[in-house]
Amino acid sequence: MDTKAWIIVGAALALLMLAVAGVLLVRVLKARKLLVDAGVPLRNKALVWAAVLYTVSPVDLLPDPVYLDDIGFLLLALRSLHAAARAAGVGGRPEHHPVETGRNLVP
């Protein structure tokens, strides 16, 4: 492959990582309601804020053009936050209750 092909592949990968980071940013902003909820443990809230700080900090495990470590930490923090919220019964989707028919009401 020549240099132009490598540049195109690199640009495509960079755009893909940027798109994934954008989706994660939207998920973090949506999760802020869970961050202020009293039912979610403080440890899980702190993990989300630590992941956000790691994402914007200049210190990284991988060099900055590669955002895989930042994305991984954000995903881990969001999954932990949502799991803690579900366990606390907070902020989850409403459960689906099937519509009862008259047949179920007759003894």
Short mmCIF file of C-alpha atoms in Angstrom, two decimals:
data_model
loop_
_atom_site.label_atom_id
_atom_site.label_comp_id
_atom_site.label_asym_id
_atom_site.label_seq_id
_atom_site.Cartn_x
_atom_site.Cartn_y
_atom_site.Cartn_z
CA MET A 1 0.00 0.00 0.00
CA ASP A 2 1.24 3.44 -0.79
CA THR A 3 1.28 6.46 1.51
CA LYS A 4 -2.01 7.86 0.26
CA ALA A 5 -3.84 4.62 1.11
CA TRP A 6 -2.40 4.60 4.64
CA ILE A 7 -3.50 8.20 5.13
CA ILE A 8 -7.03 7.31 4.02
CA VAL A 9 -7.16 4.29 6.32
CA GLY A 10 -5.83 6.35 9.23
CA ALA A 11 -8.34 9.13 8.60
CA ALA A 12 -11.19 6.61 8.43
CA LEU A 13 -10.12 5.04 11.73
CA ALA A 14 -9.79 8.46 13.35
CA LEU A 15 -13.30 9.39 12.19
CA LEU A 16 -14.66 6.11 13.50
CA MET A 17 -13.09 6.67 16.91
CA LEU A 18 -14.37 10.24 16.95
CA ALA A 19 -17.89 9.01 16.18
CA VAL A 20 -17.73 6.46 19.00
CA ALA A 21 -16.43 9.14 21.38
CA GLY A 22 -19.33 11.40 20.35
CA VAL A 23 -21.85 8.65 21.07
CA LEU A 24 -20.25 8.09 24.46
CA LEU A 25 -20.39 11.80 25.21
CA VAL A 26 -24.12 11.77 24.52
CA ARG A 27 -24.52 8.75 26.81
CA VAL A 28 -22.56 10.50 29.58
CA LEU A 29 -24.78 13.55 29.27
CA LYS A 30 -27.90 11.38 29.45
CA ALA A 31 -26.49 9.58 32.48
CA ARG A 32 -26.08 12.79 34.47
CA LYS A 33 -29.59 12.33 35.86
CA LEU A 34 -28.36 9.13 37.51
CA LEU A 35 -25.35 10.99 38.92
CA VAL A 36 -27.56 13.20 41.07
CA ASP A 37 -29.92 10.44 42.15
CA ALA A 38 -29.62 9.48 45.81
CA GLY A 39 -30.20 5.77 45.20
CA VAL A 40 -27.02 5.20 43.18
CA PRO A 41 -23.90 4.42 45.28
CA LEU A 42 -21.25 7.13 45.48
CA ARG A 43 -18.56 4.71 44.27
CA ASN A 44 -20.28 4.33 40.90
CA LYS A 45 -20.80 8.08 40.57
CA ALA A 46 -17.14 8.70 41.35
CA LEU A 47 -16.10 6.12 38.74
CA VAL A 48 -17.97 8.06 36.05
CA TRP A 49 -16.34 11.35 37.03
CA ALA A 50 -12.92 9.67 37.16
CA ALA A 51 -13.47 8.31 33.64
CA VAL A 52 -14.46 11.77 32.38
CA LEU A 53 -11.36 13.30 34.00
CA TYR A 54 -9.17 10.59 32.48
CA THR A 55 -10.69 11.27 29.07
CA VAL A 56 -9.87 14.97 29.15
CA SER A 57 -6.50 14.62 30.90
CA PRO A 58 -3.30 14.76 28.87
CA VAL A 59 -1.96 11.62 30.60
CA ASP A 60 -2.98 8.45 28.72
CA LEU A 61 -2.09 4.78 28.59
CA LEU A 62 -2.03 4.99 24.80
CA PRO A 63 -0.88 8.00 22.76
CA ASP A 64 -3.57 10.62 22.26
CA PRO A 65 -4.51 9.99 18.62
CA VAL A 66 -5.65 6.52 19.79
CA TYR A 67 -8.75 7.02 21.95
CA LEU A 68 -9.37 3.34 22.67
CA ASP A 69 -8.31 3.59 26.30
CA ASP A 70 -10.47 6.67 26.88
CA ILE A 71 -13.46 5.01 25.22
CA GLY A 72 -12.90 1.84 27.24
CA PHE A 73 -12.83 3.68 30.55
CA LEU A 74 -15.99 5.61 29.68
CA LEU A 75 -17.79 2.43 28.63
CA LEU A 76 -16.78 0.69 31.85
CA ALA A 77 -17.93 3.63 33.96
CA LEU A 78 -21.28 3.94 32.17
CA ARG A 79 -21.97 0.21 32.41
CA SER A 80 -21.13 0.31 36.12
CA LEU A 81 -23.38 3.32 36.68
CA HIS A 82 -26.33 1.79 34.84
CA ALA A 83 -25.88 -1.57 36.60
CA ALA A 84 -25.84 0.18 39.99
CA ALA A 85 -28.93 2.19 39.06
CA ARG A 86 -30.79 -0.96 37.99
CA ALA A 87 -29.76 -2.70 41.23
CA ALA A 88 -31.04 0.30 43.22
CA GLY A 89 -34.25 0.39 41.19
CA VAL A 90 -33.50 3.91 39.97
CA GLY A 91 -33.62 5.43 36.49
CA GLY A 92 -34.40 2.23 34.65
CA ARG A 93 -36.86 1.78 31.86
CA PRO A 94 -40.37 1.07 33.05
CA GLU A 95 -41.13 -2.60 33.15
CA HIS A 96 -43.51 -3.94 30.56
CA HIS A 97 -46.71 -5.22 32.14
CA PRO A 98 -48.91 -7.26 29.85
CA VAL A 99 -52.47 -6.07 29.52
CA GLU A 100 -54.74 -8.21 31.61
CA THR A 101 -57.73 -9.67 29.90
CA GLY A 102 -61.06 -10.57 31.43
CA ARG A 103 -60.13 -14.25 31.36
CA ASN A 104 -57.46 -13.64 34.00
CA LEU A 105 -59.87 -11.85 36.33
CA VAL A 106 -62.45 -14.64 36.60
CA PRO A 107 -61.76 -17.02 39.53
#
